[in-house]
Amino acid sequence: MATATSSFDDPDLDSHHVAATTWSSRVRVWKKIFSTALSERLVYRGDFALGTLMRFLPIVTQIFLWWAIYDSIAASEAAEQMVESAVGGSETNDSELSSATEAVQIGGFGFRDMVAYYLITMLARAFSSMPGLASGIALQIREGEIKRYLIQPIDLIGFLLINRIAHKVAYYAIAFAPFGLVFFLCRDYFVGGFPPPHLFAAFVGSLVMGFLIGFFLEAAIGMIGFWFLEVSSLLFLYMLFSFFLSGHMFPISLLPDSIEWFVNLLPLKYLAYFPAAVFLGKIPDEDLPMEMAIEAAWLTFFIVVCRWSYSRGVARYSGYGG
């Protein structure tokens, strides 16, 4: 007589069952963390909306600043042409000067391109910026609060990542209207119009990878707290270099050739400059796949560095404080 065999008598089936149960438990935990963090963020939805709208006010200053720069260059070129043609008695009227200003190019960016660039970099920086992440990790290490992640079945890095995702989801859910209003009012600055599907897909991909690079880079800086109790000075230096070299302040194509090639080797450009350049079509189609692959490689690098730093830091952690 054939004897029925329970699936639990098969070690392979048993291991698969345990693995499936483990993953389902993790997913439930992650969903609970995400929903809790999202609920916390949505409490401040009014502050999100107002804060987002206020962040766009500096773009008005940028418009006037860059118009003055482009207008000055156009006026200088017009004066040189007048001298060369020996037409000293005639003057350039306002309409001609305005057209000349529109035609001026700086680092491959016209005036309208420059304004559009700043709008897109604001969007990109909203994805990649991680305020308080590195300092928060270092503070938890210094005060001993990190012990709770060592005795509970919750991974610190995964917990912080889910919290940041919830923060970004809440932020953009509330900030969608202010973003939409500002982009609608400034639609004339996007002279190239909406990018084609392949560029838009690359733009979205660059935003997602920029968010992850920003997270794992700052988390890795925070992990230095396992070795040094204070990381504020190092974090200040990082933020300073990031502000200039990520393209947040100005397009890195404006840098001298002797410096630009080096800045292009750094991962910071993927936090602001690269997504904006992709959206505006400043990256040649033949170079785009390689640039996306390099960004993915930097992301992989920072994931490995962050994970390695955490594992090494926990191994030497003494658990003081708290």
PDB file of C-alpha atoms in Angstrom:
ATOM      1  CA  MET A   1       0.000   0.000   0.000  1.00  0.00           C
ATOM      2  CA  ALA A   2       1.328   3.406  -0.930  1.00  0.00           C
ATOM      3  CA  THR A   3       1.961   5.661   2.005  1.00  0.00           C
ATOM      4  CA  ALA A   4       1.139   9.375   1.735  1.00  0.00           C
ATOM      5  CA  THR A   5       4.081  11.601   2.507  1.00  0.00           C
ATOM      6  CA  SER A   6       3.622  14.982   4.149  1.00  0.00           C
ATOM      7  CA  SER A   7       5.205  17.942   2.376  1.00  0.00           C
ATOM      8  CA  PHE A   8       6.970  18.788   5.630  1.00  0.00           C
ATOM      9  CA  ASP A   9       8.900  15.509   5.389  1.00  0.00           C
ATOM     10  CA  ASP A  10      10.664  16.945   2.333  1.00  0.00           C
ATOM     11  CA  PRO A  11      13.514  19.199   3.513  1.00  0.00           C
ATOM     12  CA  ASP A  12      13.491  21.192   0.233  1.00  0.00           C
ATOM     13  CA  LEU A  13       9.788  21.954   0.507  1.00  0.00           C
ATOM     14  CA  ASP A  14      10.215  22.773   4.176  1.00  0.00           C
ATOM     15  CA  SER A  15      13.022  25.286   3.457  1.00  0.00           C
ATOM     16  CA  HIS A  16      10.968  26.914   0.688  1.00  0.00           C
ATOM     17  CA  HIS A  17       7.999  27.185   3.055  1.00  0.00           C
ATOM     18  CA  VAL A  18      10.139  28.813   5.748  1.00  0.00           C
ATOM     19  CA  ALA A  19      11.663  31.236   3.193  1.00  0.00           C
ATOM     20  CA  ALA A  20       8.215  32.193   1.888  1.00  0.00           C
ATOM     21  CA  THR A  21       6.940  32.719   5.432  1.00  0.00           C
ATOM     22  CA  THR A  22       9.970  34.861   6.278  1.00  0.00           C
ATOM     23  CA  TRP A  23       9.525  37.072   3.229  1.00  0.00           C
ATOM     24  CA  SER A  24       5.781  37.457   3.801  1.00  0.00           C
ATOM     25  CA  SER A  25       6.502  38.482   7.403  1.00  0.00           C
ATOM     26  CA  ARG A  26       9.053  41.029   6.231  1.00  0.00           C
ATOM     27  CA  VAL A  27       6.648  42.479   3.686  1.00  0.00           C
ATOM     28  CA  ARG A  28       3.975  42.859   6.374  1.00  0.00           C
ATOM     29  CA  VAL A  29       6.460  44.630   8.636  1.00  0.00           C
ATOM     30  CA  TRP A  30       7.584  46.926   5.809  1.00  0.00           C
ATOM     31  CA  LYS A  31       3.966  47.775   4.927  1.00  0.00           C
ATOM     32  CA  LYS A  32       3.221  48.587   8.556  1.00  0.00           C
ATOM     33  CA  ILE A  33       6.293  50.811   8.844  1.00  0.00           C
ATOM     34  CA  PHE A  34       5.405  52.567   5.591  1.00  0.00           C
ATOM     35  CA  SER A  35       1.760  53.179   6.552  1.00  0.00           C
ATOM     36  CA  THR A  36       2.749  54.454  10.007  1.00  0.00           C
ATOM     37  CA  ALA A  37       5.421  56.789   8.624  1.00  0.00           C
ATOM     38  CA  LEU A  38       3.055  58.020   5.906  1.00  0.00           C
ATOM     39  CA  SER A  39       0.362  58.801   8.481  1.00  0.00           C
ATOM     40  CA  GLU A  40       2.867  60.753  10.552  1.00  0.00           C
ATOM     41  CA  ARG A  41       3.978  62.797   7.552  1.00  0.00           C
ATOM     42  CA  LEU A  42       0.432  63.571   6.412  1.00  0.00           C
ATOM     43  CA  VAL A  43      -0.279  65.233   9.751  1.00  0.00           C
ATOM     44  CA  TYR A  44       1.847  68.134   8.488  1.00  0.00           C
ATOM     45  CA  ARG A  45       0.331  68.339   5.010  1.00  0.00           C
ATOM     46  CA  GLY A  46      -0.399  72.064   5.345  1.00  0.00           C
ATOM     47  CA  ASP A  47       3.222  72.741   6.242  1.00  0.00           C
ATOM     48  CA  PHE A  48       4.346  70.602   3.270  1.00  0.00           C
ATOM     49  CA  ALA A  49       2.196  72.576   0.817  1.00  0.00           C
ATOM     50  CA  LEU A  50       3.167  76.008   2.142  1.00  0.00           C
ATOM     51  CA  GLY A  51       6.836  75.085   2.463  1.00  0.00           C
ATOM     52  CA  THR A  52       6.928  73.773  -1.106  1.00  0.00           C
ATOM     53  CA  LEU A  53       5.377  76.940  -2.478  1.00  0.00           C
ATOM     54  CA  MET A  54       7.836  79.078  -0.509  1.00  0.00           C
ATOM     55  CA  ARG A  55      10.774  77.096  -1.926  1.00  0.00           C
ATOM     56  CA  PHE A  56       9.837  78.303  -5.399  1.00  0.00           C
ATOM     57  CA  LEU A  57      10.003  81.984  -4.462  1.00  0.00           C
ATOM     58  CA  PRO A  58      13.813  82.139  -4.951  1.00  0.00           C
ATOM     59  CA  ILE A  59      13.242  81.220  -8.611  1.00  0.00           C
ATOM     60  CA  VAL A  60      11.956  84.789  -9.085  1.00  0.00           C
ATOM     61  CA  THR A  61      15.336  86.068  -7.888  1.00  0.00           C
ATOM     62  CA  GLN A  62      17.095  83.600 -10.191  1.00  0.00           C
ATOM     63  CA  ILE A  63      15.076  84.814 -13.182  1.00  0.00           C
ATOM     64  CA  PHE A  64      16.099  88.440 -12.609  1.00  0.00           C
ATOM     65  CA  LEU A  65      19.700  87.479 -11.797  1.00  0.00           C
ATOM     66  CA  TRP A  66      20.231  85.389 -14.919  1.00  0.00           C
ATOM     67  CA  TRP A  67      18.365  87.894 -17.095  1.00  0.00           C
ATOM     68  CA  ALA A  68      20.833  90.551 -15.905  1.00  0.00           C
ATOM     69  CA  ILE A  69      23.754  88.241 -16.734  1.00  0.00           C
ATOM     70  CA  TYR A  70      22.492  87.337 -20.204  1.00  0.00           C
ATOM     71  CA  ASP A  71      21.441  90.926 -20.887  1.00  0.00           C
ATOM     72  CA  SER A  72      24.896  92.171 -19.892  1.00  0.00           C
ATOM     73  CA  ILE A  73      26.582  89.692 -22.240  1.00  0.00           C
ATOM     74  CA  ALA A  74      24.227  90.645 -25.077  1.00  0.00           C
ATOM     75  CA  ALA A  75      24.848  94.363 -24.495  1.00  0.00           C
ATOM     76  CA  SER A  76      28.608  93.783 -24.433  1.00  0.00           C
ATOM     77  CA  GLU A  77      28.484  91.848 -27.714  1.00  0.00           C
ATOM     78  CA  ALA A  78      26.282  94.528 -29.289  1.00  0.00           C
ATOM     79  CA  ALA A  79      28.729  97.247 -28.229  1.00  0.00           C
ATOM     80  CA  GLU A  80      31.638  95.323 -29.723  1.00  0.00           C
ATOM     81  CA  GLN A  81      29.757  94.925 -33.007  1.00  0.00           C
ATOM     82  CA  MET A  82      29.004  98.642 -33.061  1.00  0.00           C
ATOM     83  CA  VAL A  83      32.675  99.496 -32.551  1.00  0.00           C
ATOM     84  CA  GLU A  84      33.781  97.048 -35.217  1.00  0.00           C
ATOM     85  CA  SER A  85      31.280  98.393 -37.738  1.00  0.00           C
ATOM     86  CA  ALA A  86      32.134 101.998 -36.775  1.00  0.00           C
ATOM     87  CA  VAL A  87      28.503 102.857 -36.160  1.00  0.00           C
ATOM     88  CA  GLY A  88      29.166 104.879 -33.094  1.00  0.00           C
ATOM     89  CA  GLY A  89      26.190 107.184 -33.458  1.00  0.00           C
ATOM     90  CA  SER A  90      23.439 104.562 -33.490  1.00  0.00           C
ATOM     91  CA  GLU A  91      21.960 102.793 -30.490  1.00  0.00           C
ATOM     92  CA  THR A  92      20.542  99.341 -30.106  1.00  0.00           C
ATOM     93  CA  ASN A  93      16.850  99.515 -29.269  1.00  0.00           C
ATOM     94  CA  ASP A  94      15.239  97.504 -26.492  1.00  0.00           C
ATOM     95  CA  SER A  95      13.622  94.910 -28.778  1.00  0.00           C
ATOM     96  CA  GLU A  96      16.889  94.160 -30.556  1.00  0.00           C
ATOM     97  CA  LEU A  97      18.709  93.867 -27.231  1.00  0.00           C
ATOM     98  CA  SER A  98      16.002  91.584 -25.850  1.00  0.00           C
ATOM     99  CA  SER A  99      16.296  89.323 -28.901  1.00  0.00           C
ATOM    100  CA  ALA A 100      20.065  89.296 -28.526  1.00  0.00           C
ATOM    101  CA  THR A 101      19.694  88.382 -24.859  1.00  0.00           C
ATOM    102  CA  GLU A 102      17.470  85.436 -25.795  1.00  0.00           C
ATOM    103  CA  ALA A 103      20.101  84.278 -28.292  1.00  0.00           C
ATOM    104  CA  VAL A 104      23.015  84.282 -25.830  1.00  0.00           C
ATOM    105  CA  GLN A 105      24.269  80.822 -24.829  1.00  0.00           C
ATOM    106  CA  ILE A 106      26.252  80.069 -21.663  1.00  0.00           C
ATOM    107  CA  GLY A 107      27.552  76.547 -21.326  1.00  0.00           C
ATOM    108  CA  GLY A 108      24.952  75.338 -23.817  1.00  0.00           C
ATOM    109  CA  PHE A 109      22.091  77.016 -21.924  1.00  0.00           C
ATOM    110  CA  GLY A 110      20.064  79.937 -23.191  1.00  0.00           C
ATOM    111  CA  PHE A 111      18.198  82.212 -20.784  1.00  0.00           C
ATOM    112  CA  ARG A 112      14.952  80.238 -20.925  1.00  0.00           C
ATOM    113  CA  ASP A 113      16.859  76.962 -20.665  1.00  0.00           C
ATOM    114  CA  MET A 114      18.575  78.266 -17.540  1.00  0.00           C
ATOM    115  CA  VAL A 115      15.277  79.083 -15.812  1.00  0.00           C
ATOM    116  CA  ALA A 116      13.841  75.706 -16.822  1.00  0.00           C
ATOM    117  CA  TYR A 117      17.017  74.083 -15.505  1.00  0.00           C
ATOM    118  CA  TYR A 118      16.540  75.643 -12.071  1.00  0.00           C
ATOM    119  CA  LEU A 119      12.935  74.463 -11.942  1.00  0.00           C
ATOM    120  CA  ILE A 120      13.930  70.875 -12.743  1.00  0.00           C
ATOM    121  CA  THR A 121      16.842  70.914 -10.291  1.00  0.00           C
ATOM    122  CA  MET A 122      14.426  71.956  -7.551  1.00  0.00           C
ATOM    123  CA  LEU A 123      12.395  68.880  -8.406  1.00  0.00           C
ATOM    124  CA  ALA A 124      15.502  66.677  -8.489  1.00  0.00           C
ATOM    125  CA  ARG A 125      16.849  68.014  -5.201  1.00  0.00           C
ATOM    126  CA  ALA A 126      13.494  67.375  -3.564  1.00  0.00           C
ATOM    127  CA  PHE A 127      14.061  63.707  -4.473  1.00  0.00           C
ATOM    128  CA  SER A 128      17.740  63.402  -3.565  1.00  0.00           C
ATOM    129  CA  SER A 129      17.980  65.618  -0.479  1.00  0.00           C
ATOM    130  CA  MET A 130      17.942  63.752   2.854  1.00  0.00           C
ATOM    131  CA  PRO A 131      17.718  66.391   5.598  1.00  0.00           C
ATOM    132  CA  GLY A 132      18.676  65.072   8.997  1.00  0.00           C
ATOM    133  CA  LEU A 133      19.494  61.529   7.843  1.00  0.00           C
ATOM    134  CA  ALA A 134      23.257  61.391   8.519  1.00  0.00           C
ATOM    135  CA  SER A 135      23.078  63.509  11.660  1.00  0.00           C
ATOM    136  CA  GLY A 136      20.146  61.443  12.925  1.00  0.00           C
ATOM    137  CA  ILE A 137      22.039  58.167  12.505  1.00  0.00           C
ATOM    138  CA  ALA A 138      25.118  59.576  14.248  1.00  0.00           C
ATOM    139  CA  LEU A 139      22.938  60.906  17.084  1.00  0.00           C
ATOM    140  CA  GLN A 140      21.287  57.511  17.606  1.00  0.00           C
ATOM    141  CA  ILE A 141      24.710  55.861  17.715  1.00  0.00           C
ATOM    142  CA  ARG A 142      26.059  58.418  20.179  1.00  0.00           C
ATOM    143  CA  GLU A 143      23.046  58.263  22.508  1.00  0.00           C
ATOM    144  CA  GLY A 144      22.683  54.491  22.353  1.00  0.00           C
ATOM    145  CA  GLU A 145      19.237  54.490  20.705  1.00  0.00           C
ATOM    146  CA  ILE A 146      20.558  52.271  17.946  1.00  0.00           C
ATOM    147  CA  LYS A 147      20.439  49.314  20.375  1.00  0.00           C
ATOM    148  CA  ARG A 148      16.756  48.815  19.637  1.00  0.00           C
ATOM    149  CA  TYR A 149      17.607  47.847  16.044  1.00  0.00           C
ATOM    150  CA  LEU A 150      20.043  45.251  17.344  1.00  0.00           C
ATOM    151  CA  ILE A 151      17.553  43.474  19.611  1.00  0.00           C
ATOM    152  CA  GLN A 152      14.470  43.758  17.379  1.00  0.00           C
ATOM    153  CA  PRO A 153      13.938  42.008  14.023  1.00  0.00           C
ATOM    154  CA  ILE A 154      14.051  45.301  12.117  1.00  0.00           C
ATOM    155  CA  ASP A 155      16.937  46.334   9.902  1.00  0.00           C
ATOM    156  CA  LEU A 156      18.091  49.904  10.582  1.00  0.00           C
ATOM    157  CA  ILE A 157      18.886  50.765   6.969  1.00  0.00           C
ATOM    158  CA  GLY A 158      15.651  49.222   5.675  1.00  0.00           C
ATOM    159  CA  PHE A 159      13.645  51.036   8.350  1.00  0.00           C
ATOM    160  CA  LEU A 160      15.180  54.396   7.492  1.00  0.00           C
ATOM    161  CA  LEU A 161      14.747  53.799   3.752  1.00  0.00           C
ATOM    162  CA  ILE A 162      11.034  52.989   4.120  1.00  0.00           C
ATOM    163  CA  ASN A 163      10.600  56.095   6.278  1.00  0.00           C
ATOM    164  CA  ARG A 164      12.237  58.248   3.610  1.00  0.00           C
ATOM    165  CA  ILE A 165      10.074  56.715   0.888  1.00  0.00           C
ATOM    166  CA  ALA A 166       6.983  57.490   2.976  1.00  0.00           C
ATOM    167  CA  HIS A 167       8.263  61.033   3.465  1.00  0.00           C
ATOM    168  CA  LYS A 168       8.727  61.559  -0.284  1.00  0.00           C
ATOM    169  CA  VAL A 169       5.322  60.047  -1.099  1.00  0.00           C
ATOM    170  CA  ALA A 170       3.624  62.344   1.431  1.00  0.00           C
ATOM    171  CA  TYR A 171       5.662  65.322   0.243  1.00  0.00           C
ATOM    172  CA  TYR A 172       4.779  64.949  -3.424  1.00  0.00           C
ATOM    173  CA  ALA A 173       1.168  64.027  -2.725  1.00  0.00           C
ATOM    174  CA  ILE A 174       0.745  67.342  -0.913  1.00  0.00           C
ATOM    175  CA  ALA A 175       3.177  69.367  -3.032  1.00  0.00           C
ATOM    176  CA  PHE A 176       1.730  68.248  -6.368  1.00  0.00           C
ATOM    177  CA  ALA A 177      -0.548  71.316  -6.580  1.00  0.00           C
ATOM    178  CA  PRO A 178       2.199  73.895  -5.794  1.00  0.00           C
ATOM    179  CA  PHE A 179       4.578  72.167  -8.210  1.00  0.00           C
ATOM    180  CA  GLY A 180       1.897  72.068 -10.900  1.00  0.00           C
ATOM    181  CA  LEU A 181       1.046  75.745 -10.425  1.00  0.00           C
ATOM    182  CA  VAL A 182       4.658  76.930 -10.648  1.00  0.00           C
ATOM    183  CA  PHE A 183       5.447  74.771 -13.686  1.00  0.00           C
ATOM    184  CA  PHE A 184       2.266  75.956 -15.404  1.00  0.00           C
ATOM    185  CA  LEU A 185       3.146  79.612 -14.832  1.00  0.00           C
ATOM    186  CA  CYS A 186       6.697  78.986 -16.109  1.00  0.00           C
ATOM    187  CA  ARG A 187       5.713  76.767 -19.059  1.00  0.00           C
ATOM    188  CA  ASP A 188       7.044  79.271 -21.605  1.00  0.00           C
ATOM    189  CA  TYR A 189      10.577  78.736 -20.308  1.00  0.00           C
ATOM    190  CA  PHE A 190      10.539  75.117 -21.510  1.00  0.00           C
ATOM    191  CA  VAL A 191      11.365  75.970 -25.119  1.00  0.00           C
ATOM    192  CA  GLY A 192      11.888  72.328 -26.062  1.00  0.00           C
ATOM    193  CA  GLY A 193       8.505  71.305 -24.735  1.00  0.00           C
ATOM    194  CA  PHE A 194       7.856  67.978 -23.045  1.00  0.00           C
ATOM    195  CA  PRO A 195      10.667  65.457 -23.674  1.00  0.00           C
ATOM    196  CA  PRO A 196      10.051  62.384 -25.881  1.00  0.00           C
ATOM    197  CA  PRO A 197       9.080  59.115 -24.126  1.00  0.00           C
ATOM    198  CA  HIS A 198      12.594  57.648 -23.979  1.00  0.00           C
ATOM    199  CA  LEU A 199      14.014  60.810 -22.409  1.00  0.00           C
ATOM    200  CA  PHE A 200      11.148  61.069 -19.947  1.00  0.00           C
ATOM    201  CA  ALA A 201      11.678  57.430 -18.916  1.00  0.00           C
ATOM    202  CA  ALA A 202      15.393  58.153 -18.420  1.00  0.00           C
ATOM    203  CA  PHE A 203      14.466  61.280 -16.442  1.00  0.00           C
ATOM    204  CA  VAL A 204      12.202  59.309 -14.086  1.00  0.00           C
ATOM    205  CA  GLY A 205      14.870  56.619 -13.725  1.00  0.00           C
ATOM    206  CA  SER A 206      17.499  59.244 -12.904  1.00  0.00           C
ATOM    207  CA  LEU A 207      15.218  60.736 -10.234  1.00  0.00           C
ATOM    208  CA  VAL A 208      14.670  57.339  -8.584  1.00  0.00           C
ATOM    209  CA  MET A 209      18.373  56.485  -8.649  1.00  0.00           C
ATOM    210  CA  GLY A 210      19.211  59.997  -7.467  1.00  0.00           C
ATOM    211  CA  PHE A 211      16.931  59.461  -4.472  1.00  0.00           C
ATOM    212  CA  LEU A 212      18.646  56.151  -3.644  1.00  0.00           C
ATOM    213  CA  ILE A 213      22.154  57.567  -4.153  1.00  0.00           C
ATOM    214  CA  GLY A 214      21.318  60.486  -1.874  1.00  0.00           C
ATOM    215  CA  PHE A 215      19.951  58.110   0.770  1.00  0.00           C
ATOM    216  CA  PHE A 216      22.777  55.577   0.829  1.00  0.00           C
ATOM    217  CA  LEU A 217      25.480  58.257   0.520  1.00  0.00           C
ATOM    218  CA  GLU A 218      24.203  60.201   3.533  1.00  0.00           C
ATOM    219  CA  ALA A 219      23.481  56.996   5.459  1.00  0.00           C
ATOM    220  CA  ALA A 220      27.102  55.947   4.885  1.00  0.00           C
ATOM    221  CA  ILE A 221      28.240  59.312   6.264  1.00  0.00           C
ATOM    222  CA  GLY A 222      26.036  58.733   9.304  1.00  0.00           C
ATOM    223  CA  MET A 223      27.640  55.316   9.856  1.00  0.00           C
ATOM    224  CA  ILE A 224      30.947  57.086  10.484  1.00  0.00           C
ATOM    225  CA  GLY A 225      29.412  57.798  13.887  1.00  0.00           C
ATOM    226  CA  PHE A 226      30.442  54.287  14.903  1.00  0.00           C
ATOM    227  CA  TRP A 227      34.070  55.470  14.712  1.00  0.00           C
ATOM    228  CA  PHE A 228      33.737  59.207  15.424  1.00  0.00           C
ATOM    229  CA  LEU A 229      31.079  60.500  17.808  1.00  0.00           C
ATOM    230  CA  GLU A 230      30.662  63.785  15.922  1.00  0.00           C
ATOM    231  CA  VAL A 231      30.123  63.930  12.139  1.00  0.00           C
ATOM    232  CA  SER A 232      28.681  67.436  11.833  1.00  0.00           C
ATOM    233  CA  SER A 233      31.891  68.909  10.391  1.00  0.00           C
ATOM    234  CA  LEU A 234      32.156  66.157   7.792  1.00  0.00           C
ATOM    235  CA  LEU A 235      28.477  66.546   6.956  1.00  0.00           C
ATOM    236  CA  PHE A 236      28.935  70.310   6.527  1.00  0.00           C
ATOM    237  CA  LEU A 237      31.775  69.735   4.059  1.00  0.00           C
ATOM    238  CA  TYR A 238      29.663  67.231   2.135  1.00  0.00           C
ATOM    239  CA  MET A 239      26.708  69.623   1.928  1.00  0.00           C
ATOM    240  CA  LEU A 240      28.992  72.456   0.819  1.00  0.00           C
ATOM    241  CA  PHE A 241      30.573  70.437  -1.985  1.00  0.00           C
ATOM    242  CA  SER A 242      27.209  68.934  -2.915  1.00  0.00           C
ATOM    243  CA  PHE A 243      25.631  72.376  -3.292  1.00  0.00           C
ATOM    244  CA  PHE A 244      28.291  73.496  -5.760  1.00  0.00           C
ATOM    245  CA  LEU A 245      29.247  70.262  -7.536  1.00  0.00           C
ATOM    246  CA  SER A 246      25.805  68.670  -7.880  1.00  0.00           C
ATOM    247  CA  GLY A 247      24.689  71.433 -10.218  1.00  0.00           C
ATOM    248  CA  HIS A 248      22.189  72.828  -7.736  1.00  0.00           C
ATOM    249  CA  MET A 249      23.724  76.303  -7.806  1.00  0.00           C
ATOM    250  CA  PHE A 250      24.570  76.388 -11.532  1.00  0.00           C
ATOM    251  CA  PRO A 251      24.960  73.847 -14.376  1.00  0.00           C
ATOM    252  CA  ILE A 252      28.307  72.115 -14.132  1.00  0.00           C
ATOM    253  CA  SER A 253      28.760  72.687 -17.872  1.00  0.00           C
ATOM    254  CA  LEU A 254      29.553  76.299 -16.902  1.00  0.00           C
ATOM    255  CA  LEU A 255      32.715  75.156 -15.153  1.00  0.00           C
ATOM    256  CA  PRO A 256      36.097  75.525 -16.910  1.00  0.00           C
ATOM    257  CA  ASP A 257      37.123  72.503 -18.967  1.00  0.00           C
ATOM    258  CA  SER A 258      40.055  71.922 -16.620  1.00  0.00           C
ATOM    259  CA  ILE A 259      37.591  71.312 -13.751  1.00  0.00           C
ATOM    260  CA  GLU A 260      34.459  70.068 -15.491  1.00  0.00           C
ATOM    261  CA  TRP A 261      35.951  66.706 -16.495  1.00  0.00           C
ATOM    262  CA  PHE A 262      36.785  65.959 -12.839  1.00  0.00           C
ATOM    263  CA  VAL A 263      33.352  67.011 -11.544  1.00  0.00           C
ATOM    264  CA  ASN A 264      31.747  64.757 -14.147  1.00  0.00           C
ATOM    265  CA  LEU A 265      33.568  61.804 -12.592  1.00  0.00           C
ATOM    266  CA  LEU A 266      31.909  62.433  -9.209  1.00  0.00           C
ATOM    267  CA  PRO A 267      28.509  60.997  -8.237  1.00  0.00           C
ATOM    268  CA  LEU A 268      27.207  64.366  -7.032  1.00  0.00           C
ATOM    269  CA  LYS A 269      26.000  65.439 -10.470  1.00  0.00           C
ATOM    270  CA  TYR A 270      23.344  62.709 -10.361  1.00  0.00           C
ATOM    271  CA  LEU A 271      21.669  64.486  -7.451  1.00  0.00           C
ATOM    272  CA  ALA A 272      20.616  67.556  -9.459  1.00  0.00           C
ATOM    273  CA  TYR A 273      22.394  68.293 -12.742  1.00  0.00           C
ATOM    274  CA  PHE A 274      21.926  65.001 -14.540  1.00  0.00           C
ATOM    275  CA  PRO A 275      18.106  64.681 -14.206  1.00  0.00           C
ATOM    276  CA  ALA A 276      17.662  68.283 -15.362  1.00  0.00           C
ATOM    277  CA  ALA A 277      20.062  67.809 -18.291  1.00  0.00           C
ATOM    278  CA  VAL A 278      18.193  64.643 -19.339  1.00  0.00           C
ATOM    279  CA  PHE A 279      14.807  66.380 -19.210  1.00  0.00           C
ATOM    280  CA  LEU A 280      16.074  69.356 -21.228  1.00  0.00           C
ATOM    281  CA  GLY A 281      17.777  67.144 -23.817  1.00  0.00           C
ATOM    282  CA  LYS A 282      21.302  68.287 -22.950  1.00  0.00           C
ATOM    283  CA  ILE A 283      22.615  64.712 -22.842  1.00  0.00           C
ATOM    284  CA  PRO A 284      23.220  63.280 -26.352  1.00  0.00           C
ATOM    285  CA  ASP A 285      21.183  60.145 -27.049  1.00  0.00           C
ATOM    286  CA  GLU A 286      24.333  58.131 -27.757  1.00  0.00           C
ATOM    287  CA  ASP A 287      25.761  59.047 -24.313  1.00  0.00           C
ATOM    288  CA  LEU A 288      22.580  58.514 -22.321  1.00  0.00           C
ATOM    289  CA  PRO A 289      22.796  54.686 -21.833  1.00  0.00           C
ATOM    290  CA  MET A 290      26.376  54.942 -20.566  1.00  0.00           C
ATOM    291  CA  GLU A 291      25.482  57.775 -18.184  1.00  0.00           C
ATOM    292  CA  MET A 292      22.543  55.794 -16.801  1.00  0.00           C
ATOM    293  CA  ALA A 293      24.823  52.758 -16.347  1.00  0.00           C
ATOM    294  CA  ILE A 294      27.393  54.884 -14.488  1.00  0.00           C
ATOM    295  CA  GLU A 295      24.662  56.236 -12.210  1.00  0.00           C
ATOM    296  CA  ALA A 296      23.521  52.652 -11.490  1.00  0.00           C
ATOM    297  CA  ALA A 297      27.137  51.704 -10.746  1.00  0.00           C
ATOM    298  CA  TRP A 298      27.478  54.566  -8.242  1.00  0.00           C
ATOM    299  CA  LEU A 299      24.224  53.477  -6.612  1.00  0.00           C
ATOM    300  CA  THR A 300      25.522  49.920  -6.234  1.00  0.00           C
ATOM    301  CA  PHE A 301      28.776  51.268  -4.801  1.00  0.00           C
ATOM    302  CA  PHE A 302      27.059  53.333  -2.099  1.00  0.00           C
ATOM    303  CA  ILE A 303      24.715  50.472  -1.173  1.00  0.00           C
ATOM    304  CA  VAL A 304      27.741  48.225  -0.614  1.00  0.00           C
ATOM    305  CA  VAL A 305      29.621  50.934   1.324  1.00  0.00           C
ATOM    306  CA  CYS A 306      26.604  51.672   3.523  1.00  0.00           C
ATOM    307  CA  ARG A 307      25.943  47.989   4.274  1.00  0.00           C
ATOM    308  CA  TRP A 308      29.632  47.289   4.929  1.00  0.00           C
ATOM    309  CA  SER A 309      29.948  50.304   7.237  1.00  0.00           C
ATOM    310  CA  TYR A 310      26.885  49.244   9.200  1.00  0.00           C
ATOM    311  CA  SER A 311      28.035  45.651   9.659  1.00  0.00           C
ATOM    312  CA  ARG A 312      31.546  46.730  10.662  1.00  0.00           C
ATOM    313  CA  GLY A 313      30.200  49.447  12.949  1.00  0.00           C
ATOM    314  CA  VAL A 314      27.809  47.119  14.762  1.00  0.00           C
ATOM    315  CA  ALA A 315      30.673  44.668  15.328  1.00  0.00           C
ATOM    316  CA  ARG A 316      32.599  47.325  17.281  1.00  0.00           C
ATOM    317  CA  TYR A 317      29.589  49.060  18.881  1.00  0.00           C
ATOM    318  CA  SER A 318      29.778  49.151  22.670  1.00  0.00           C
ATOM    319  CA  GLY A 319      26.184  50.161  23.430  1.00  0.00           C
ATOM    320  CA  TYR A 320      26.841  53.065  25.760  1.00  0.00           C
ATOM    321  CA  GLY A 321      24.116  55.568  26.518  1.00  0.00           C
ATOM    322  CA  GLY A 322      20.375  55.261  26.127  1.00  0.00           C
TER     323      GLY A 322
END
